[in-house]
Short mmCIF file of C-alpha atoms and ligand atoms in Angstrom, two decimals:
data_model
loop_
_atom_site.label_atom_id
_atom_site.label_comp_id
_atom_site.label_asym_id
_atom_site.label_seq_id
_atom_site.Cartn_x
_atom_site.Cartn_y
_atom_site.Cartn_z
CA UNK A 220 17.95 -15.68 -14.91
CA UNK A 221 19.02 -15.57 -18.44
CA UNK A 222 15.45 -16.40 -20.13
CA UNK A 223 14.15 -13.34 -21.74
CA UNK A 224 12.29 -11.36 -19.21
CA UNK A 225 8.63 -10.69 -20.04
CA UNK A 226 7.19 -6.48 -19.37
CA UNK A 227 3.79 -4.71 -19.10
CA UNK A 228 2.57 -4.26 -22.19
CA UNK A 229 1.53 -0.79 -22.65
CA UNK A 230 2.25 2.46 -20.64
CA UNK A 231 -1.44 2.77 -19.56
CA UNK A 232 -1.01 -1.00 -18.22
CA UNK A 233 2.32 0.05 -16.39
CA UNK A 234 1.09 3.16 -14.87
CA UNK A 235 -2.18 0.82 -13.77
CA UNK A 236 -0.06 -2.20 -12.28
CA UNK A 237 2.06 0.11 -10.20
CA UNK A 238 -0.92 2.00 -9.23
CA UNK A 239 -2.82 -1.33 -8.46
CA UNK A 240 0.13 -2.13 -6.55
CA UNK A 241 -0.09 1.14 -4.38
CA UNK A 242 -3.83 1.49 -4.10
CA UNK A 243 -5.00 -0.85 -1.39
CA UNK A 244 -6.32 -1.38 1.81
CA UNK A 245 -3.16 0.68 2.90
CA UNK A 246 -5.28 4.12 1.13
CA UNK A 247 -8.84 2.70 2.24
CA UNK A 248 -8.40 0.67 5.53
CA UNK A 249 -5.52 1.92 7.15
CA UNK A 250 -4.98 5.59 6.21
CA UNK A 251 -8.12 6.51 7.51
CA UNK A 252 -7.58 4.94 11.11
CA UNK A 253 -4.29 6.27 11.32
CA UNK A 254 -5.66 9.55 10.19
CA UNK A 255 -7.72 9.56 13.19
CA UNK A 256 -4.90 8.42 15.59
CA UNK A 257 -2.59 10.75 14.20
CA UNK A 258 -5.28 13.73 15.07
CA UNK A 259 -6.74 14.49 11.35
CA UNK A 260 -5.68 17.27 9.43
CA UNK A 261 -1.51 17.83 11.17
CA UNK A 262 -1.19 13.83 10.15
CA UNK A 263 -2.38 14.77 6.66
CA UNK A 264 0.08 17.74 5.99
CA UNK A 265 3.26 15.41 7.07
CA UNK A 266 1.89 12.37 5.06
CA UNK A 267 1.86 14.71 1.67
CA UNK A 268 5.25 16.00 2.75
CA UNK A 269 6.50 12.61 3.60
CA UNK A 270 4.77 11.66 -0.22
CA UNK A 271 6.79 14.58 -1.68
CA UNK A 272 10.05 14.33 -0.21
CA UNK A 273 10.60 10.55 0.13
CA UNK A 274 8.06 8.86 -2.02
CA UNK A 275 8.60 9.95 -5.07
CA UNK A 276 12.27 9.98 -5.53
CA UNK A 277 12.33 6.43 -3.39
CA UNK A 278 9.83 5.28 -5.63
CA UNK A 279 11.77 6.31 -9.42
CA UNK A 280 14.36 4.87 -7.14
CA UNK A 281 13.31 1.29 -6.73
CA UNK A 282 12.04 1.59 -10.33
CA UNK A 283 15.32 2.30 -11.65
CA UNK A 284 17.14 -0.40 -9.57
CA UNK A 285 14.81 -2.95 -10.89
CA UNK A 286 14.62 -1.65 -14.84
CA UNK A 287 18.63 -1.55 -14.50
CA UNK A 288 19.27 -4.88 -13.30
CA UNK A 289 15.57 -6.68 -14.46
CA UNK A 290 16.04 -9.14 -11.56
CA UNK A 291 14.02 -9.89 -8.61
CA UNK A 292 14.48 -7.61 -5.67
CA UNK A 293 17.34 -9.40 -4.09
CA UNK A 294 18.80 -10.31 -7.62
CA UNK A 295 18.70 -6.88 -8.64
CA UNK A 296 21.38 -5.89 -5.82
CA UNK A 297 23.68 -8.82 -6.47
CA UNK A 298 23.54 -7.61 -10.27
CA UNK A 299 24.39 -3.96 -9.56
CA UNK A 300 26.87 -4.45 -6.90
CA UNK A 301 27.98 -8.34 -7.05
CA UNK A 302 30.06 -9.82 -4.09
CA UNK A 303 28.48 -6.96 -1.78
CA UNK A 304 26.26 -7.09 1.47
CA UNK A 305 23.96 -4.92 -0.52
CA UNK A 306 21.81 -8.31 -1.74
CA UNK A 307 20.51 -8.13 1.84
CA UNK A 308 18.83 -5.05 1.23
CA UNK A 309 16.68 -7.12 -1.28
CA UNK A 310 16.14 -9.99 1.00
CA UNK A 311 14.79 -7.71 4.30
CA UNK A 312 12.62 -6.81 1.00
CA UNK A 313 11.38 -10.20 0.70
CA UNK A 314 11.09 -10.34 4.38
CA UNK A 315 9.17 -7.43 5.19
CA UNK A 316 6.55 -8.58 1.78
CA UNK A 317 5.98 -11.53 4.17
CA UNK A 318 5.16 -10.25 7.55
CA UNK A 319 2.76 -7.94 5.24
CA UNK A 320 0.68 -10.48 3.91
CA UNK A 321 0.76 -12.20 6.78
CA UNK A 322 -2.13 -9.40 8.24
CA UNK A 323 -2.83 -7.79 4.92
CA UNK A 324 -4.18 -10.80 3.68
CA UNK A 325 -6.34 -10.93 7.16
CA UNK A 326 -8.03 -7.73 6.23
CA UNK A 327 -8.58 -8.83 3.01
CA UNK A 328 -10.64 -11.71 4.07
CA UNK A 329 -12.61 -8.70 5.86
CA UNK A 330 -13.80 -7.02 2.69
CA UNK A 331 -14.84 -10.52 1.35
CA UNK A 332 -17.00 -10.93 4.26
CA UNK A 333 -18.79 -7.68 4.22
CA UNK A 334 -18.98 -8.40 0.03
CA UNK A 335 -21.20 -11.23 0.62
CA UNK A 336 -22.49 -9.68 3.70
CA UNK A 337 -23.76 -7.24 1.49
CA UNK A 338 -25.29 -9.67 -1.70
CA UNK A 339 -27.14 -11.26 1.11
CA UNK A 340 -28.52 -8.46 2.57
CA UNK A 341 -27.46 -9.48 6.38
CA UNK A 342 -25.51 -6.16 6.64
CA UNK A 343 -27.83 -4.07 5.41
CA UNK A 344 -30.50 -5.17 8.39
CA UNK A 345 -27.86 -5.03 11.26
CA UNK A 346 -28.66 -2.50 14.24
CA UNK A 347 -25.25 -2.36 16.22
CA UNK A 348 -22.67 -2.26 13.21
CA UNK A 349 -19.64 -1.75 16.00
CA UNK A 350 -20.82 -4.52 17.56
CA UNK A 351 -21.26 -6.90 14.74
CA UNK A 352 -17.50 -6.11 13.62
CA UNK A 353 -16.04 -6.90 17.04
CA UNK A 354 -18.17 -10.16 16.88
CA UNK A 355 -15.99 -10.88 13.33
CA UNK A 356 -12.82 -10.08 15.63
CA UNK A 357 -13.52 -11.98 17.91
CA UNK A 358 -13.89 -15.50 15.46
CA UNK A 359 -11.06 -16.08 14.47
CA UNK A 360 -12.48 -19.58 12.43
CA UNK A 361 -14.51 -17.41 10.43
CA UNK A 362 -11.61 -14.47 9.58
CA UNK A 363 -9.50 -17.85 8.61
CA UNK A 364 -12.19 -19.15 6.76
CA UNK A 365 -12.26 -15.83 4.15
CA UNK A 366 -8.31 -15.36 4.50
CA UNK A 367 -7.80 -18.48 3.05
CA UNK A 368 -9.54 -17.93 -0.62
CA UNK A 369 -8.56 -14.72 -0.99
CA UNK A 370 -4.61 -16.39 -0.68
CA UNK A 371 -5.93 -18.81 -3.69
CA UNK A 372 -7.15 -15.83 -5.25
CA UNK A 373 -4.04 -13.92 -5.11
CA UNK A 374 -2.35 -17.08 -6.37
CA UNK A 375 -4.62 -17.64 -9.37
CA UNK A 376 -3.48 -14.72 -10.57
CA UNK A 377 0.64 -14.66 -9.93
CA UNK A 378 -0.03 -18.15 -11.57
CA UNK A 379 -1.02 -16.61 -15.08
CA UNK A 380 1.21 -14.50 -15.06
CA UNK A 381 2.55 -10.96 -15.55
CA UNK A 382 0.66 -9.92 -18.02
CA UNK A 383 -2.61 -11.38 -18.25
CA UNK A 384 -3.11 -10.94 -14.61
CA UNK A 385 -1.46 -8.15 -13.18
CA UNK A 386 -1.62 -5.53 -15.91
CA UNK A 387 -5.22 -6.43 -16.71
CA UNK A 388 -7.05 -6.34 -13.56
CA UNK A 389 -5.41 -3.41 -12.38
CA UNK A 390 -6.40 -1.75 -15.93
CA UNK A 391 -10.22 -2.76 -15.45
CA UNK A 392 -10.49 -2.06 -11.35
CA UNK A 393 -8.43 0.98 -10.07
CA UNK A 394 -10.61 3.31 -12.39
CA UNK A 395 -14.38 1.86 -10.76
CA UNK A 396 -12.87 1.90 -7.67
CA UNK A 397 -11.98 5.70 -8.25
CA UNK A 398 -15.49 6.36 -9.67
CA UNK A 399 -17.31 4.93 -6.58
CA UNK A 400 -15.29 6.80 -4.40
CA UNK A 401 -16.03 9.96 -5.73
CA UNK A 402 -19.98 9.17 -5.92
CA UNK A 403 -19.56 7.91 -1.73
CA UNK A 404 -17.47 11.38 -1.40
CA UNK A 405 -20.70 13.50 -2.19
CA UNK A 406 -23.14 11.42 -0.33
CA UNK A 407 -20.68 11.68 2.53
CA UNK A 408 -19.98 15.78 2.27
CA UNK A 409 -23.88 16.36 1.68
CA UNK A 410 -24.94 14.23 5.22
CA UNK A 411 -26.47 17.22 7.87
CA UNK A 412 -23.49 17.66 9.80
CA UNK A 413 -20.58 16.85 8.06
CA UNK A 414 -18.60 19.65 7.97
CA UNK A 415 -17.02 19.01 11.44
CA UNK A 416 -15.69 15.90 10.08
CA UNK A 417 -14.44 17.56 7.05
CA UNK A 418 -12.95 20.24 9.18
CA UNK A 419 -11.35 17.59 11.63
CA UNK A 420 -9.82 16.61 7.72
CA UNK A 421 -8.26 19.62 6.72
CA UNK A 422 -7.89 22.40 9.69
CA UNK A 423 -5.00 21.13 12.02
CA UNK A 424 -6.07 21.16 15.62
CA UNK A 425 -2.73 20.93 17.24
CA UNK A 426 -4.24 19.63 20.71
CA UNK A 427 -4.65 15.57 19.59
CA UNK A 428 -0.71 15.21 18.28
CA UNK A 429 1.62 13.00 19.24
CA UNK A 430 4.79 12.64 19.55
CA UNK A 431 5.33 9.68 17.53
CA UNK A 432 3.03 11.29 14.76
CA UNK A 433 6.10 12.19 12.08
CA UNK A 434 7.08 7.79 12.44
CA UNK A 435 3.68 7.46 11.90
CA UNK A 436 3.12 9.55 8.79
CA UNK A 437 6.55 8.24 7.47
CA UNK A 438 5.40 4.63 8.12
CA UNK A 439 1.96 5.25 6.00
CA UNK A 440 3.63 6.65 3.48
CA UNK A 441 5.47 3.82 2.32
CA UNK A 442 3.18 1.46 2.67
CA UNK A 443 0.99 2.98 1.12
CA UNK A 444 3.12 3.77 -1.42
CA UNK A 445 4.59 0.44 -1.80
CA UNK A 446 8.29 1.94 -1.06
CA UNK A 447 10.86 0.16 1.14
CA UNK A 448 10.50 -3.38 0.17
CA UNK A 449 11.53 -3.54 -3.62
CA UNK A 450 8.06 -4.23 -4.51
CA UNK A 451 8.68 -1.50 -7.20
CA UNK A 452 11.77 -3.45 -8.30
CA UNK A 453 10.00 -5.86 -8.98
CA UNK A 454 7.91 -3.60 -11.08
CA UNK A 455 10.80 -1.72 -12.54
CA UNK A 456 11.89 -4.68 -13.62
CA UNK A 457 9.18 -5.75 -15.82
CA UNK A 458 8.76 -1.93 -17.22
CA UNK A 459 9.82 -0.97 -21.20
CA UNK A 460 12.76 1.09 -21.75
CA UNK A 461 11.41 3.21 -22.72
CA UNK A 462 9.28 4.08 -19.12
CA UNK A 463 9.63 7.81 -18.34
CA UNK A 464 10.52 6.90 -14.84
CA UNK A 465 9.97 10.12 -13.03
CA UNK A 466 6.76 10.83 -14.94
CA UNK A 467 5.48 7.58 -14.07
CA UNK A 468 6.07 7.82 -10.54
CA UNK A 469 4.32 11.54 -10.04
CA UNK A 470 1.62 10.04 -11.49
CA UNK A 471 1.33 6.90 -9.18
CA UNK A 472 2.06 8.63 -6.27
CA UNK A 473 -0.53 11.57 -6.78
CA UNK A 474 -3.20 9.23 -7.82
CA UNK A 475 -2.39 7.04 -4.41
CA UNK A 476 -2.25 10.28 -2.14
CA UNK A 477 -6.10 11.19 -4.40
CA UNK A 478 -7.57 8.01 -3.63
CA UNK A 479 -6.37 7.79 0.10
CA UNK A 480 -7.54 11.62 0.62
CA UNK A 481 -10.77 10.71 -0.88
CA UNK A 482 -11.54 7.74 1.66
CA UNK A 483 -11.06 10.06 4.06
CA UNK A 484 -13.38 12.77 2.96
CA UNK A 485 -15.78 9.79 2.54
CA UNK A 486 -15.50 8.15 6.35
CA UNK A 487 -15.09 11.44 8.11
CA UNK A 488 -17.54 13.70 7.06
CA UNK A 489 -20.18 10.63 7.46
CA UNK A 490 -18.69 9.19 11.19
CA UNK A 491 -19.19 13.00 11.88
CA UNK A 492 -22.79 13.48 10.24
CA UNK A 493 -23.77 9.58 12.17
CA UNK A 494 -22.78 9.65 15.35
CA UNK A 495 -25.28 9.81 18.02
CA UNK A 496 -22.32 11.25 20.58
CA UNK A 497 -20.67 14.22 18.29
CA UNK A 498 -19.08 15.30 21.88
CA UNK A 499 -16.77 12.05 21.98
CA UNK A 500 -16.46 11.35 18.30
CA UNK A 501 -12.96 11.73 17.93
CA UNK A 502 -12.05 10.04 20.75
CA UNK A 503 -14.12 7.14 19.30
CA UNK A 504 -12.24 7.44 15.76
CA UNK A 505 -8.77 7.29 17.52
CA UNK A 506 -10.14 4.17 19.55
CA UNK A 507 -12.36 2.98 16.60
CA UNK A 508 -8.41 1.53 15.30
CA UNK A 509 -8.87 -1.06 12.71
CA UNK A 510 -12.63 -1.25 12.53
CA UNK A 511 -13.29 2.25 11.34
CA UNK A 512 -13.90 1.36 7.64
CA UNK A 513 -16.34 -1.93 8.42
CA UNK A 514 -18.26 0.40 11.59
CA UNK A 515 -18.92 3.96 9.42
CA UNK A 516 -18.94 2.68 5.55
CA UNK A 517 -22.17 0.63 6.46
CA UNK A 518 -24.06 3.13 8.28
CA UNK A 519 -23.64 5.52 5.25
CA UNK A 520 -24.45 2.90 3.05
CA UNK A 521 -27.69 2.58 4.94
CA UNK A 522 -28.51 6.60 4.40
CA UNK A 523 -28.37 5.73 0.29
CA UNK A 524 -31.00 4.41 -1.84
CA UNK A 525 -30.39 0.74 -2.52
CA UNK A 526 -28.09 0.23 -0.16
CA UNK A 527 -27.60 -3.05 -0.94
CA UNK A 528 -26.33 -2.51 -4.36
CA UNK A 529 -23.71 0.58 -3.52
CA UNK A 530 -22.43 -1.80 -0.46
CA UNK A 531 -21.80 -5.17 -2.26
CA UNK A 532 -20.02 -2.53 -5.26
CA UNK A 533 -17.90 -0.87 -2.91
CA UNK A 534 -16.55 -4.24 -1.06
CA UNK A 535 -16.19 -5.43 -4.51
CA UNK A 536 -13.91 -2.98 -5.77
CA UNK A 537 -12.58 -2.77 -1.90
CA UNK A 538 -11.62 -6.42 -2.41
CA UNK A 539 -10.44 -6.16 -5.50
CA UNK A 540 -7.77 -3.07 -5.22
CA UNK A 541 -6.40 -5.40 -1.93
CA UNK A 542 -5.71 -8.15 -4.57
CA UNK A 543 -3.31 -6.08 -6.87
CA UNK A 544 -1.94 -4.71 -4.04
CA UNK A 545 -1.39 -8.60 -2.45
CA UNK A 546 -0.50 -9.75 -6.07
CA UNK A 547 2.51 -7.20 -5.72
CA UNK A 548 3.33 -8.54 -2.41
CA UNK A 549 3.12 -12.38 -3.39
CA UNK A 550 4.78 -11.44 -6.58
CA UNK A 551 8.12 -9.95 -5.10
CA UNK A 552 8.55 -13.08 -3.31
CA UNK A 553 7.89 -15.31 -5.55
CA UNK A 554 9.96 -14.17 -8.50
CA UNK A 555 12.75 -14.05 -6.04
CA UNK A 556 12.04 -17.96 -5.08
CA UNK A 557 11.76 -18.53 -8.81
CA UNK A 558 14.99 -16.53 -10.06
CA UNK A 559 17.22 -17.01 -6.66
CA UNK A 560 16.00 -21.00 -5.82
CA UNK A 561 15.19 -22.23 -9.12
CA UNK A 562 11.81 -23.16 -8.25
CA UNK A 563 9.00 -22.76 -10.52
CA UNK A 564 6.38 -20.32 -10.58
CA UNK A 565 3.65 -22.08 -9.37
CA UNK A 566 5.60 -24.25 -6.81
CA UNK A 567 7.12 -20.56 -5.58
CA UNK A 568 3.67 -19.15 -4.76
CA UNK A 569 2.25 -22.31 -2.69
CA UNK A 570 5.17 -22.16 -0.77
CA UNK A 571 4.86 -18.65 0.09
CA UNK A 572 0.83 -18.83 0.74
CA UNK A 573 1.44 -22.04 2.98
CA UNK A 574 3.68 -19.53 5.04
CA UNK A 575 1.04 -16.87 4.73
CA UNK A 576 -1.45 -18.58 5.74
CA UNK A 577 -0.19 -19.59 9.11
CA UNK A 578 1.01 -16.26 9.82
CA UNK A 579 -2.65 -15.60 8.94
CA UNK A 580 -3.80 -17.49 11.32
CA UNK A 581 -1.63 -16.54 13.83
CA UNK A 582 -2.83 -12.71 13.42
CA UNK A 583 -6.77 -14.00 13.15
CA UNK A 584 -5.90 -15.66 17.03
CA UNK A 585 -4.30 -12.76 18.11
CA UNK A 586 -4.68 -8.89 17.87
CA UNK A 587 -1.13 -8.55 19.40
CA UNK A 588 0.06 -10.59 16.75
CA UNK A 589 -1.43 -8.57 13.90
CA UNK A 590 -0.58 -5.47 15.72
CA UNK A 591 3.31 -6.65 15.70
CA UNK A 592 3.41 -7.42 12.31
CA UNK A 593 1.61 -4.24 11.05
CA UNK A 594 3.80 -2.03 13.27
CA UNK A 595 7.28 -3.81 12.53
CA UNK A 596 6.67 -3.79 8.38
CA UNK A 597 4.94 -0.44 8.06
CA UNK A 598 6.93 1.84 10.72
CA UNK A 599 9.98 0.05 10.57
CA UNK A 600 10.63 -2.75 8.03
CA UNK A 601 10.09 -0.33 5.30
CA UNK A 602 11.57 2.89 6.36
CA UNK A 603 14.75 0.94 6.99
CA UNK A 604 14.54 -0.85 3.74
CA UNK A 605 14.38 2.66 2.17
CA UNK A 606 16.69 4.04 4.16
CA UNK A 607 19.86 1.70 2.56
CA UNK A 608 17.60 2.09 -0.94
CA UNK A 609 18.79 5.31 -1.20
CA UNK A 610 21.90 4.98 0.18
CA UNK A 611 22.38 2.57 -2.21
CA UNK A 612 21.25 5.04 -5.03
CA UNK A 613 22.80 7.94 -3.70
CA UNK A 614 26.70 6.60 -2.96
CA UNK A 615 26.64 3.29 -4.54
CA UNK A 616 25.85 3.22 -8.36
CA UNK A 617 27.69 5.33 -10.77
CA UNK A 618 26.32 8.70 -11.62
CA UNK A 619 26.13 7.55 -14.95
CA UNK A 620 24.16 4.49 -14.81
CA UNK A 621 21.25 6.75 -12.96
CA UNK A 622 21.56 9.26 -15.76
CA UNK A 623 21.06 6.98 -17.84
CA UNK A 624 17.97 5.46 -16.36
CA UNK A 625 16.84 8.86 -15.45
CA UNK A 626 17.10 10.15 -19.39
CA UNK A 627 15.85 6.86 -20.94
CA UNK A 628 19.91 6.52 -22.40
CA UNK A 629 19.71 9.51 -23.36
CA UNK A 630 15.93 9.98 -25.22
CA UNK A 631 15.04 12.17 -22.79
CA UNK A 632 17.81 15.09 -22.18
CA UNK A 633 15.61 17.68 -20.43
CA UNK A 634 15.27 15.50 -17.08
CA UNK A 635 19.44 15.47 -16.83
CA UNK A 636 18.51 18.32 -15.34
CA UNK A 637 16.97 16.72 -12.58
CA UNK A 638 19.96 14.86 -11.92
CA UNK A 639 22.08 16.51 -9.28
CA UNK A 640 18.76 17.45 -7.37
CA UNK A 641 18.13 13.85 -7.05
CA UNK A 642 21.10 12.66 -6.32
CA UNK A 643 21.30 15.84 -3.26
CA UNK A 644 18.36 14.10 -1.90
CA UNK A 645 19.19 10.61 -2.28
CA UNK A 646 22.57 10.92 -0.54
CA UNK A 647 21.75 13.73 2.29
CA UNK A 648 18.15 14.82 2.76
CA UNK A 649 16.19 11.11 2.83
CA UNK A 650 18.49 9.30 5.24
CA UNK A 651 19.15 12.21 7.89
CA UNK A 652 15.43 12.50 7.79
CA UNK A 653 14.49 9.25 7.60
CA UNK A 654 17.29 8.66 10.75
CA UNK A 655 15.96 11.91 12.37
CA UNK A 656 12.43 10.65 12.36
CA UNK A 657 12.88 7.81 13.91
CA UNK A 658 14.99 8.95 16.93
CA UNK A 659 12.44 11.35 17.25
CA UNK A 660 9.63 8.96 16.97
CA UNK A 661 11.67 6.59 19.53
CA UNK A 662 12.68 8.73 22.00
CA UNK A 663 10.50 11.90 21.53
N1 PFF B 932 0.52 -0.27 -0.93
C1 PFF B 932 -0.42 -1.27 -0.50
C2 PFF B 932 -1.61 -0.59 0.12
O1 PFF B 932 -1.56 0.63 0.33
O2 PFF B 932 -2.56 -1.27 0.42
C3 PFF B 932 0.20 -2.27 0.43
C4 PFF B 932 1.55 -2.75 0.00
C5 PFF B 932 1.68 -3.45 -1.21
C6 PFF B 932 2.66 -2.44 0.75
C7 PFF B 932 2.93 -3.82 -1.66
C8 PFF B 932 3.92 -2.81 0.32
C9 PFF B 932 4.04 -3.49 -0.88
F1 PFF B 932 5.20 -3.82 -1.32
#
């Protein structure tokens, strides 16, 4: 741990790796299905609040634990409070990165499918496209089969390393990705009928919530967000000192919350405008569960001109804002292998994709499987993990050190202002609500 630790190179670079980090399938793939589950616009209002209140001072958070210590995620608590039981906080970290990939990386073996699907044209000419993604679920060789390169992939770039790989991708990809979204936005909105689905967006209907809706939006905020699992540690870590920590994370978190908001106003408005039964639509969304993105995205594809072209570009980008997101994941473990065991870089990553792979193909076998591991890391692997994060924050370090972190040592006075605030949230607000939500979600 004592060679000199490398950072991101510029602030545009920093802001794009923990954005590339937080932009994923989680925005695109998941917050849309769970948007339907949770009953549309009510799960909306308590994912932004959820955003507000616990993502972004969790997220400046994790970035100050890591920038403070500049040590892997587990490292990072045996440097700030040595001899303590607080290094296990890191290491459920590491944990719950694991049980991610091992469905994340599934799904991401999706999007390359429907890529190629799309360069070949066989999407574009099928007639059931509900059908033809339960006949993906249900072959598991062929889900493997994609899984597996887009591991490599992931791999290829934690091999060359923090800079060249992380920083630039993220600087090239996140901003397409944005683009296409907003051009797939206004197709969507302009489809005959598609105001119901924008309405099922943004006017709460009170009669589709459930009870376990407030776990839910918790759940989707940090993964979406990143938050519970010292990914952003790991970040932190690598970040200059002269980061404006709070700035940085309003900015990732808004452009997260922008881009999953948009995929919604994109798959809504056209599973409204598509359907041929508008009567049982939403009950179809809230079934529709995982396959939502593969079923709708195609059949608006196939109301564009060249649909081809804007369906092979979307997977693309769709593909490629999964791997900075799995780079993050693969990266928090392996620079904890690395730093913690001694091993080396590239030896660290094979060892982790060997064990992502088979819990890859575990969750390719077996819906249940996947199910477990999306539910355990995302509702309570990383609420729990941010739960002692700010615990940590709020009653462990020394006032000072997080002033210091907060103010840049001191470069930037006005945001000791912010200070107290914070540290009232940290210590009070984000664990009884965190606690609260879950008994609720439990019980309720
Ligand atoms: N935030 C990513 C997404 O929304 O797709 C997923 C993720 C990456 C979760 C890294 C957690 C993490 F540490």
């Amino acid at each position: 741990m004592t060679e000199k630790r490398v950072t991101f190179a510029s602030k545009i670079g920093i802001v794009a790796a923990a954005a590339g980090s937080a932009v994923g399938l989680g925005n695109i793939w998941r917050f849309p299905s769970q948007t339907a589950d949770g009953g549309g616009a009510i799960f909306i209002l308590i994912y932004i609040a959820c955003i507000l209140f616990f993502g972004i001072p969790l997220m400046m958070s994790e970035f100050m634990v890591g920038r403070a210590a500049r040590a892997n995620t587990a490292g990072a608590f045996q440097k700030l409070a040595p001899g303590t039981p607080w290094k296990w906080v890191g290491r459920l970290g590491v944990l719950t990165g694991f049980v991610i990939m091992g469905f994340y990386m599934v799904v991401s073996g999706w999007t390359l499918d429907y890529f190629f699907q799309s360069l070949s044209g066989s999407l574009h000419k099928v007639d059931n496209l509900s059908a033809h993604f339960d006949a993906l679920q249900a072959n598991p060789v062929r889900q493997i089969a994609w899984m597996i390169p887009f591991v490599f992939l992931s791999v290829f770039f934690i091999v060359s390393g923090v800079k060249k790989g992380i920083e630039r991708s993220a600087k090239i990809f996140m901003p397409l990705l944005f683009l296409l979204l907003i051009v797939l936005a206004i197709r969507s909105i302009t489809l005959e009928g598609a105001i119901r689905g924008l309405s099922f967006l943004f006017r709460p209907d009170l009669s589709h919530v459930k009870s376990t809706v407030f776990l839910d939006a918790m759940g989707q905020a940090f993964f979406s967000l990143s938050l519970g699992m010292g990914c952003m540690i790991t970040y932190g870590s690598y970040f200059n000192n002269n980061t404006d920590l709070a700035k940085t994370s309003i900015q990732v978190s808004t452009l997260d919350t922008l881009v999953a908001i948009l995929a919604g106003v994109v798959i809504f408005p056209s599973a409204f405008a598509l359907t041929a039964n508008p009567e049982t639509i939403v009950n179809e969304l809230v079934a529709g569960g995982p396959g939502l993105l593969f079923i709708t995205l195609p059949e608006l594809f196939n109301q564009m001109p060249l649909s081809m072209v804007w369906s092979a570009l979307f997977f693309c980008l769709l593909a490629l804002a999964a791997l900075t997101s799995t780079i993050s994941l693969m990266e928090v473990v392996t620079v904890y292998l690395h730093e913690e065991y001694r091993v080396s870089r590239l030896k660290g990553t094979l060892l982790v994709s060997a064990g992502v792979i088979i819990l890859g193909i575990i969750s390719s076998y077996s819906s249940l499987f996947f199910n477990v591991l999306d539910v355990a890391s995302a509702k309570f692997m990383l609420p729990i993990g941010g739960f002692f994060i700010c615990l940590f924050m709020g009653w462990r370090l020394k006032k000072n050190l997080i002033l210091l972190q907060l103010t840049n040592n001191g470069e930037l006075p006005a945001r000791a202002k912010l200070l107290n605030g914070y540290l009232f949230l940290l210590r009070y607000v984000i664990p009884i609500a965190i606690l609260s939500i879950f008994v609720y979600g439990i019980v309720g």
